[in-house]
Amino acid sequence: MKPLWVIRILFLGLCTVGGYALSQVRPEFVGHPYSGTYGMLIGFGFGGLLIAVDEMVKGFSLRGFSAITFGLLLGWTVAFLIDHSGLFENAEDPQRWLIRLGLFLAFGYIGMVLAMRSNKEDFSLIIPYVRFSPQNKPDNLLLLDTSVIIDGRIADLIDTRLLEGLVVVPRFILRELQQVADSSDAIRRARGRRGLEMLNRIQRNTNIEVRIHDGDFPDEKDVDAKLVRLARNLNAKLFTNDYNLAKVAALQKVLCINLHEVSKSLKTILLPGELIHLRIAREGKDKGQGVGYLPDGTMVVISNAQQHVNHQVEAEVQTLLQTGAGIIVFADLRNVIKGDTAFITK
């Protein structure tokens, strides 16, 4: 049984016992010959009602609750000022009671709705010099999943200060990394250990803070579902290399950044006629072709370069072919040059 339901059952039992105890101490509250039974039913019904309300608002965050409370207080303050403004002094008591009830209900509702639609900057305008989050802590939360930690490029982005904020690593992600590192499969074991090394590297970086988050969702069995839910609750950016996770996060209005997509957008843009320098890595499929790779991994097929494998060459870009795996560049050989450094010139 889930711990939450254990607490709910215990609370329901306490409400039932409390209803019975109240019926014995003040039987006039129940007003029935079988006051004990009725008291237990009333206590049970009260506890069940609260559990039903709890189930209805289980997706409600503490930030939302704080905003509603503030909006309710603000609306009631306006209603109180209107009620005591002297506009309704000539009204009879029954009408005055109805007017007061209408004012508090109307302005309470309006205050809650406006508070839910507002952001923290709006609150800082209403209450000068007061904000709901400490200013010495970053608001930019970076939530990392297993794939992006193992990949390692996130550590390079943090080293170059392209990413700034507070790195959040859930404890259930740490457990998954440890399970991968302890795997009997040599490849999985190597991936898991690389992930732990990358995480240690990020923690050693003095330019960013790393926190292990203990939050978990026992009702969610899938790690991806836990990540999306945690990112939504923390209002954090989710970093991943998993295409499906990114799509699921987008459907749930969670900001998710796929490093593969970022890498594609940062690839070098080549135009026909540009000269490139690279090393011929292997022979091509067609006769006379040589294949090389740019520093970003883009494959270049060079005509008349088959005999220059393992040599540095200069080639002129002719055409670019877009495929499902990326862009393939077709170029003509111009010169064979000496040197080991691969670079691009325009």
Short mmCIF file of C-alpha atoms in Angstrom, two decimals:
data_model
loop_
_atom_site.label_atom_id
_atom_site.label_comp_id
_atom_site.label_asym_id
_atom_site.label_seq_id
_atom_site.Cartn_x
_atom_site.Cartn_y
_atom_site.Cartn_z
CA MET A 1 0.00 0.00 0.00
CA LYS A 2 1.23 3.47 -0.81
CA PRO A 3 2.34 5.63 2.16
CA LEU A 4 -0.13 8.37 1.18
CA TRP A 5 -3.08 6.01 1.46
CA VAL A 6 -1.84 4.76 4.83
CA ILE A 7 -1.93 8.36 6.08
CA ARG A 8 -5.40 8.87 4.57
CA ILE A 9 -6.80 5.73 6.22
CA LEU A 10 -5.28 6.77 9.55
CA PHE A 11 -6.77 10.25 9.18
CA LEU A 12 -10.18 8.77 8.31
CA GLY A 13 -10.03 6.59 11.41
CA LEU A 14 -9.12 9.56 13.62
CA CYS A 15 -12.03 11.57 12.19
CA THR A 16 -14.41 8.70 12.90
CA VAL A 17 -13.15 8.33 16.50
CA GLY A 18 -13.25 12.11 16.91
CA GLY A 19 -16.90 12.21 15.74
CA TYR A 20 -17.80 9.50 18.27
CA ALA A 21 -15.96 11.29 21.10
CA LEU A 22 -17.69 14.59 20.29
CA SER A 23 -21.10 12.89 20.30
CA GLN A 24 -20.43 11.56 23.81
CA VAL A 25 -19.15 14.85 25.22
CA ARG A 26 -21.76 17.10 23.52
CA PRO A 27 -24.67 14.87 22.45
CA GLU A 28 -26.80 17.93 21.74
CA PHE A 29 -24.65 18.58 18.67
CA VAL A 30 -25.94 15.37 17.13
CA GLY A 31 -29.47 15.47 18.47
CA HIS A 32 -30.30 11.81 17.91
CA PRO A 33 -30.91 8.86 20.27
CA TYR A 34 -28.09 6.93 18.63
CA SER A 35 -25.66 9.81 19.03
CA GLY A 36 -22.57 7.60 19.07
CA THR A 37 -23.36 5.96 15.72
CA TYR A 38 -24.36 9.25 14.15
CA GLY A 39 -21.23 10.92 15.51
CA MET A 40 -19.05 8.24 13.91
CA LEU A 41 -20.88 8.63 10.59
CA ILE A 42 -20.48 12.41 10.69
CA GLY A 43 -16.75 12.08 11.50
CA PHE A 44 -16.30 9.49 8.75
CA GLY A 45 -18.14 11.69 6.25
CA PHE A 46 -16.07 14.72 7.21
CA GLY A 47 -12.80 12.79 6.78
CA GLY A 48 -13.99 11.33 3.46
CA LEU A 49 -14.89 14.81 2.21
CA LEU A 50 -11.41 16.13 3.03
CA ILE A 51 -9.77 13.13 1.32
CA ALA A 52 -11.92 13.74 -1.77
CA VAL A 53 -10.85 17.38 -1.81
CA ASP A 54 -7.22 16.26 -1.40
CA GLU A 55 -7.60 13.94 -4.40
CA MET A 56 -9.10 16.75 -6.49
CA VAL A 57 -6.22 19.16 -5.81
CA LYS A 58 -3.34 16.64 -5.88
CA GLY A 59 -1.83 18.38 -8.93
CA PHE A 60 -1.96 21.76 -7.19
CA SER A 61 1.42 23.24 -6.27
CA LEU A 62 2.35 25.12 -3.10
CA ARG A 63 3.05 28.19 -5.25
CA GLY A 64 -0.51 28.06 -6.60
CA PHE A 65 -1.94 27.64 -3.10
CA SER A 66 0.06 30.65 -1.88
CA ALA A 67 -1.16 32.74 -4.82
CA ILE A 68 -4.80 31.78 -4.17
CA THR A 69 -4.47 32.59 -0.46
CA PHE A 70 -2.97 35.99 -1.24
CA GLY A 71 -5.65 36.73 -3.86
CA LEU A 72 -8.40 35.68 -1.45
CA LEU A 73 -7.06 37.97 1.29
CA LEU A 74 -6.69 40.83 -1.18
CA GLY A 75 -10.26 40.36 -2.47
CA TRP A 76 -11.69 40.17 1.05
CA THR A 77 -9.81 43.33 1.99
CA VAL A 78 -11.44 45.20 -0.90
CA ALA A 79 -14.85 43.76 0.06
CA PHE A 80 -14.32 44.83 3.70
CA LEU A 81 -13.43 48.39 2.65
CA ILE A 82 -16.53 48.62 0.42
CA ASP A 83 -18.73 47.15 3.16
CA HIS A 84 -17.49 49.77 5.66
CA SER A 85 -17.57 52.67 3.21
CA GLY A 86 -21.01 53.79 4.35
CA LEU A 87 -22.78 52.98 1.08
CA PHE A 88 -25.10 50.43 2.68
CA GLU A 89 -25.85 52.02 6.05
CA ASN A 90 -29.55 52.48 5.21
CA ALA A 91 -30.04 48.83 4.24
CA GLU A 92 -31.98 46.54 6.55
CA ASP A 93 -30.12 43.79 8.37
CA PRO A 94 -31.23 40.91 6.09
CA GLN A 95 -30.36 42.90 2.97
CA ARG A 96 -27.11 44.06 4.56
CA TRP A 97 -26.16 40.43 5.23
CA LEU A 98 -26.85 39.47 1.61
CA ILE A 99 -24.86 42.44 0.32
CA ARG A 100 -21.93 41.55 2.56
CA LEU A 101 -22.07 37.90 1.46
CA GLY A 102 -22.16 38.92 -2.20
CA LEU A 103 -19.23 41.32 -1.79
CA PHE A 104 -17.00 38.78 -0.09
CA LEU A 105 -17.84 35.98 -2.52
CA ALA A 106 -17.42 38.16 -5.61
CA PHE A 107 -14.19 39.90 -4.63
CA GLY A 108 -12.76 36.72 -3.11
CA TYR A 109 -13.30 34.90 -6.43
CA ILE A 110 -11.91 37.79 -8.49
CA GLY A 111 -8.85 38.04 -6.23
CA MET A 112 -8.09 34.31 -6.54
CA VAL A 113 -8.46 34.32 -10.33
CA LEU A 114 -6.24 37.38 -10.75
CA ALA A 115 -3.61 35.91 -8.40
CA MET A 116 -3.51 32.65 -10.38
CA ARG A 117 -3.05 34.55 -13.66
CA SER A 118 -0.30 36.79 -12.30
CA ASN A 119 3.42 36.12 -12.06
CA LYS A 120 5.89 36.92 -9.31
CA GLU A 121 6.84 40.24 -10.91
CA ASP A 122 3.23 41.40 -10.49
CA PHE A 123 3.40 40.52 -6.80
CA SER A 124 6.62 42.50 -6.41
CA LEU A 125 4.80 45.56 -7.77
CA ILE A 126 1.96 45.12 -5.27
CA ILE A 127 4.33 44.50 -2.34
CA PRO A 128 7.50 46.54 -3.03
CA TYR A 129 10.85 44.97 -2.07
CA VAL A 130 9.17 41.64 -1.30
CA ARG A 131 9.46 38.61 -3.55
CA PHE A 132 8.41 35.02 -3.08
CA SER A 133 11.82 33.56 -3.96
CA PRO A 134 15.18 34.56 -2.44
CA GLN A 135 17.19 36.77 -4.74
CA ASN A 136 20.50 35.11 -3.88
CA LYS A 137 19.36 31.82 -5.41
CA PRO A 138 19.05 31.24 -9.15
CA ASP A 139 15.60 30.85 -10.63
CA ASN A 140 16.97 28.91 -13.59
CA LEU A 141 16.67 25.23 -12.68
CA LEU A 142 18.33 22.69 -14.99
CA LEU A 143 16.91 19.19 -14.56
CA LEU A 144 19.13 16.45 -16.02
CA ASP A 145 18.08 12.98 -17.09
CA THR A 146 20.23 9.85 -17.37
CA SER A 147 20.92 10.08 -21.10
CA VAL A 148 22.19 13.64 -21.03
CA ILE A 149 24.48 12.93 -18.05
CA ILE A 150 26.04 9.91 -19.78
CA ASP A 151 26.40 11.86 -23.03
CA GLY A 152 28.73 14.35 -21.32
CA ARG A 153 28.17 17.33 -23.61
CA ILE A 154 26.15 19.02 -20.87
CA ALA A 155 29.36 19.23 -18.82
CA ASP A 156 31.11 20.99 -21.73
CA LEU A 157 28.25 23.49 -22.03
CA ILE A 158 28.49 24.22 -18.31
CA ASP A 159 32.28 24.60 -18.51
CA THR A 160 31.90 27.22 -21.24
CA ARG A 161 29.23 29.01 -19.12
CA LEU A 162 26.71 28.66 -21.88
CA LEU A 163 24.38 27.17 -19.25
CA GLU A 164 23.96 28.90 -15.91
CA GLY A 165 21.66 28.19 -13.03
CA LEU A 166 21.09 25.44 -10.49
CA VAL A 167 21.60 21.88 -11.74
CA VAL A 168 19.03 19.50 -10.25
CA VAL A 169 19.71 15.76 -10.29
CA PRO A 170 16.85 13.65 -8.87
CA ARG A 171 17.82 10.84 -6.56
CA PHE A 172 15.92 8.33 -8.70
CA ILE A 173 18.22 9.30 -11.61
CA LEU A 174 21.23 8.58 -9.39
CA ARG A 175 19.78 5.17 -8.60
CA GLU A 176 19.29 4.48 -12.31
CA LEU A 177 22.89 5.52 -13.04
CA GLN A 178 24.14 3.23 -10.29
CA GLN A 179 22.10 0.32 -11.65
CA VAL A 180 23.56 0.88 -15.12
CA ALA A 181 27.09 1.11 -13.67
CA ASP A 182 26.57 -2.19 -11.80
CA SER A 183 25.18 -3.97 -14.87
CA SER A 184 26.67 -7.31 -15.94
CA ASP A 185 26.79 -6.03 -19.53
CA ALA A 186 30.21 -4.47 -20.18
CA ILE A 187 28.84 -1.74 -22.49
CA ARG A 188 26.08 -0.71 -20.08
CA ARG A 189 28.56 -0.78 -17.20
CA ALA A 190 30.92 1.53 -19.08
CA ARG A 191 28.06 3.92 -19.87
CA GLY A 192 26.97 4.02 -16.25
CA ARG A 193 30.47 4.72 -14.99
CA ARG A 194 30.90 7.46 -17.58
CA GLY A 195 27.67 9.03 -16.33
CA LEU A 196 28.90 9.03 -12.74
CA GLU A 197 32.22 10.55 -13.86
CA MET A 198 30.40 13.30 -15.79
CA LEU A 199 28.26 14.05 -12.77
CA ASN A 200 31.34 14.32 -10.56
CA ARG A 201 32.89 16.65 -13.12
CA ILE A 202 29.82 18.91 -13.03
CA GLN A 203 29.88 18.91 -9.22
CA ARG A 204 33.54 19.99 -9.21
CA ASN A 205 32.72 22.98 -11.41
CA THR A 206 32.83 26.06 -9.16
CA ASN A 207 30.74 28.14 -11.59
CA ILE A 208 27.53 26.21 -10.98
CA GLU A 209 25.69 24.63 -8.08
CA VAL A 210 24.49 21.02 -8.13
CA ARG A 211 21.76 19.70 -5.87
CA ILE A 212 20.46 16.18 -5.39
CA HIS A 213 16.65 16.34 -5.23
CA ASP A 214 14.96 13.81 -2.97
CA GLY A 215 11.54 14.26 -4.52
CA ASP A 216 9.96 11.11 -5.88
CA PHE A 217 6.56 10.01 -7.16
CA PRO A 218 5.85 6.45 -5.97
CA ASP A 219 2.64 6.36 -8.01
CA GLU A 220 4.70 6.78 -11.21
CA LYS A 221 6.59 3.65 -12.24
CA ASP A 222 8.33 5.09 -15.30
CA VAL A 223 11.42 7.28 -14.78
CA ASP A 224 10.48 9.51 -17.72
CA ALA A 225 7.07 10.20 -16.20
CA LYS A 226 8.72 11.10 -12.90
CA LEU A 227 11.09 13.50 -14.67
CA VAL A 228 8.30 15.31 -16.51
CA ARG A 229 6.24 15.60 -13.35
CA LEU A 230 9.19 16.89 -11.32
CA ALA A 231 10.10 19.40 -14.03
CA ARG A 232 6.51 20.69 -14.05
CA ASN A 233 6.41 20.99 -10.24
CA LEU A 234 9.78 22.76 -10.06
CA ASN A 235 9.18 24.86 -13.19
CA ALA A 236 12.59 23.62 -14.40
CA LYS A 237 14.14 23.11 -17.84
CA LEU A 238 14.46 19.42 -18.63
CA PHE A 239 17.62 18.41 -20.53
CA THR A 240 17.62 15.08 -22.36
CA ASN A 241 18.80 13.19 -25.44
CA ASP A 242 15.65 11.07 -25.55
CA TYR A 243 13.42 12.08 -28.48
CA ASN A 244 10.30 10.44 -27.02
CA LEU A 245 10.80 12.05 -23.61
CA ALA A 246 11.15 15.46 -25.26
CA LYS A 247 7.88 14.96 -27.15
CA VAL A 248 6.01 13.79 -24.03
CA ALA A 249 7.35 16.80 -22.09
CA ALA A 250 6.24 19.17 -24.85
CA LEU A 251 2.72 17.70 -24.79
CA GLN A 252 2.56 18.41 -21.05
CA LYS A 253 3.78 22.01 -21.50
CA VAL A 254 7.17 21.30 -19.89
CA LEU A 255 10.18 23.13 -21.33
CA CYS A 256 12.49 20.37 -22.59
CA ILE A 257 15.80 20.83 -24.43
CA ASN A 258 17.09 17.97 -26.57
CA LEU A 259 20.88 18.23 -26.93
CA HIS A 260 20.75 16.35 -30.22
CA GLU A 261 18.55 19.10 -31.66
CA VAL A 262 20.89 21.75 -30.23
CA SER A 263 23.85 19.98 -31.83
CA LYS A 264 22.12 19.94 -35.23
CA SER A 265 21.45 23.67 -35.06
CA LEU A 266 25.13 24.37 -34.31
CA LYS A 267 26.51 22.43 -37.28
CA THR A 268 28.61 24.31 -39.80
CA ILE A 269 26.67 25.71 -42.75
CA LEU A 270 28.49 25.17 -46.04
CA LEU A 271 27.69 26.71 -49.40
CA PRO A 272 28.68 25.50 -52.89
CA GLY A 273 32.09 26.86 -53.86
CA GLU A 274 33.53 26.96 -50.33
CA LEU A 275 36.89 25.30 -49.67
CA ILE A 276 37.24 22.83 -46.82
CA HIS A 277 40.27 21.05 -45.37
CA LEU A 278 39.87 17.58 -43.90
CA ARG A 279 41.42 14.14 -43.70
CA ILE A 280 40.22 11.31 -45.95
CA ALA A 281 39.13 8.59 -43.54
CA ARG A 282 38.13 5.79 -45.90
CA GLU A 283 37.14 4.90 -49.45
CA GLY A 284 33.67 5.75 -50.71
CA LYS A 285 31.05 3.41 -52.17
CA ASP A 286 31.56 4.56 -55.76
CA LYS A 287 34.81 4.27 -57.65
CA GLY A 288 37.30 7.05 -57.01
CA GLN A 289 35.44 8.49 -54.01
CA GLY A 290 37.00 9.25 -50.63
CA VAL A 291 35.06 9.95 -47.43
CA GLY A 292 36.04 12.38 -44.69
CA TYR A 293 34.34 14.03 -41.74
CA LEU A 294 34.15 17.61 -40.53
CA PRO A 295 34.79 18.35 -36.85
CA ASP A 296 31.03 18.36 -36.16
CA GLY A 297 30.64 14.87 -37.67
CA THR A 298 29.24 15.89 -41.06
CA MET A 299 30.19 13.34 -43.75
CA VAL A 300 31.95 14.67 -46.86
CA VAL A 301 32.16 12.57 -50.03
CA ILE A 302 35.06 13.75 -52.24
CA SER A 303 35.48 12.66 -55.85
CA ASN A 304 38.91 11.52 -57.10
CA ALA A 305 40.19 11.11 -53.53
CA GLN A 306 40.20 7.33 -53.16
CA GLN A 307 43.96 7.06 -53.40
CA HIS A 308 44.46 9.73 -50.70
CA VAL A 309 43.07 7.84 -47.67
CA ASN A 310 44.69 9.05 -44.40
CA HIS A 311 45.91 12.23 -46.15
CA GLN A 312 44.89 15.84 -45.56
CA VAL A 313 43.21 17.34 -48.62
CA GLU A 314 41.60 20.54 -49.81
CA ALA A 315 38.21 20.17 -51.50
CA GLU A 316 35.60 22.46 -53.01
CA VAL A 317 31.95 22.00 -51.96
CA GLN A 318 29.64 21.18 -54.86
CA THR A 319 26.27 20.08 -53.45
CA LEU A 320 24.62 19.23 -50.13
CA LEU A 321 22.20 16.35 -49.64
CA GLN A 322 19.75 16.37 -46.71
CA THR A 323 19.04 12.87 -45.34
CA GLY A 324 17.29 11.48 -42.29
CA ALA A 325 20.65 11.06 -40.57
CA GLY A 326 21.84 14.58 -41.40
CA ILE A 327 23.57 16.44 -44.25
CA ILE A 328 25.99 14.78 -46.67
CA VAL A 329 28.41 17.11 -48.47
CA PHE A 330 29.67 16.27 -51.97
CA ALA A 331 32.91 17.97 -52.97
CA ASP A 332 35.64 17.86 -55.63
CA LEU A 333 39.29 17.36 -54.78
CA ARG A 334 41.51 20.39 -55.28
CA ASN A 335 44.85 19.74 -53.52
CA VAL A 336 46.55 17.23 -51.26
CA ILE A 337 48.21 19.05 -48.36
CA LYS A 338 50.45 18.00 -45.53
CA GLY A 339 49.60 18.39 -41.87
CA ASP A 340 47.41 16.71 -39.30
CA THR A 341 45.03 19.50 -38.38
CA ALA A 342 41.50 19.42 -39.84
CA PHE A 343 39.88 22.82 -40.20
CA ILE A 344 37.45 24.77 -42.42
CA THR A 345 38.19 27.87 -44.45
CA LYS A 346 35.84 30.07 -46.40
#
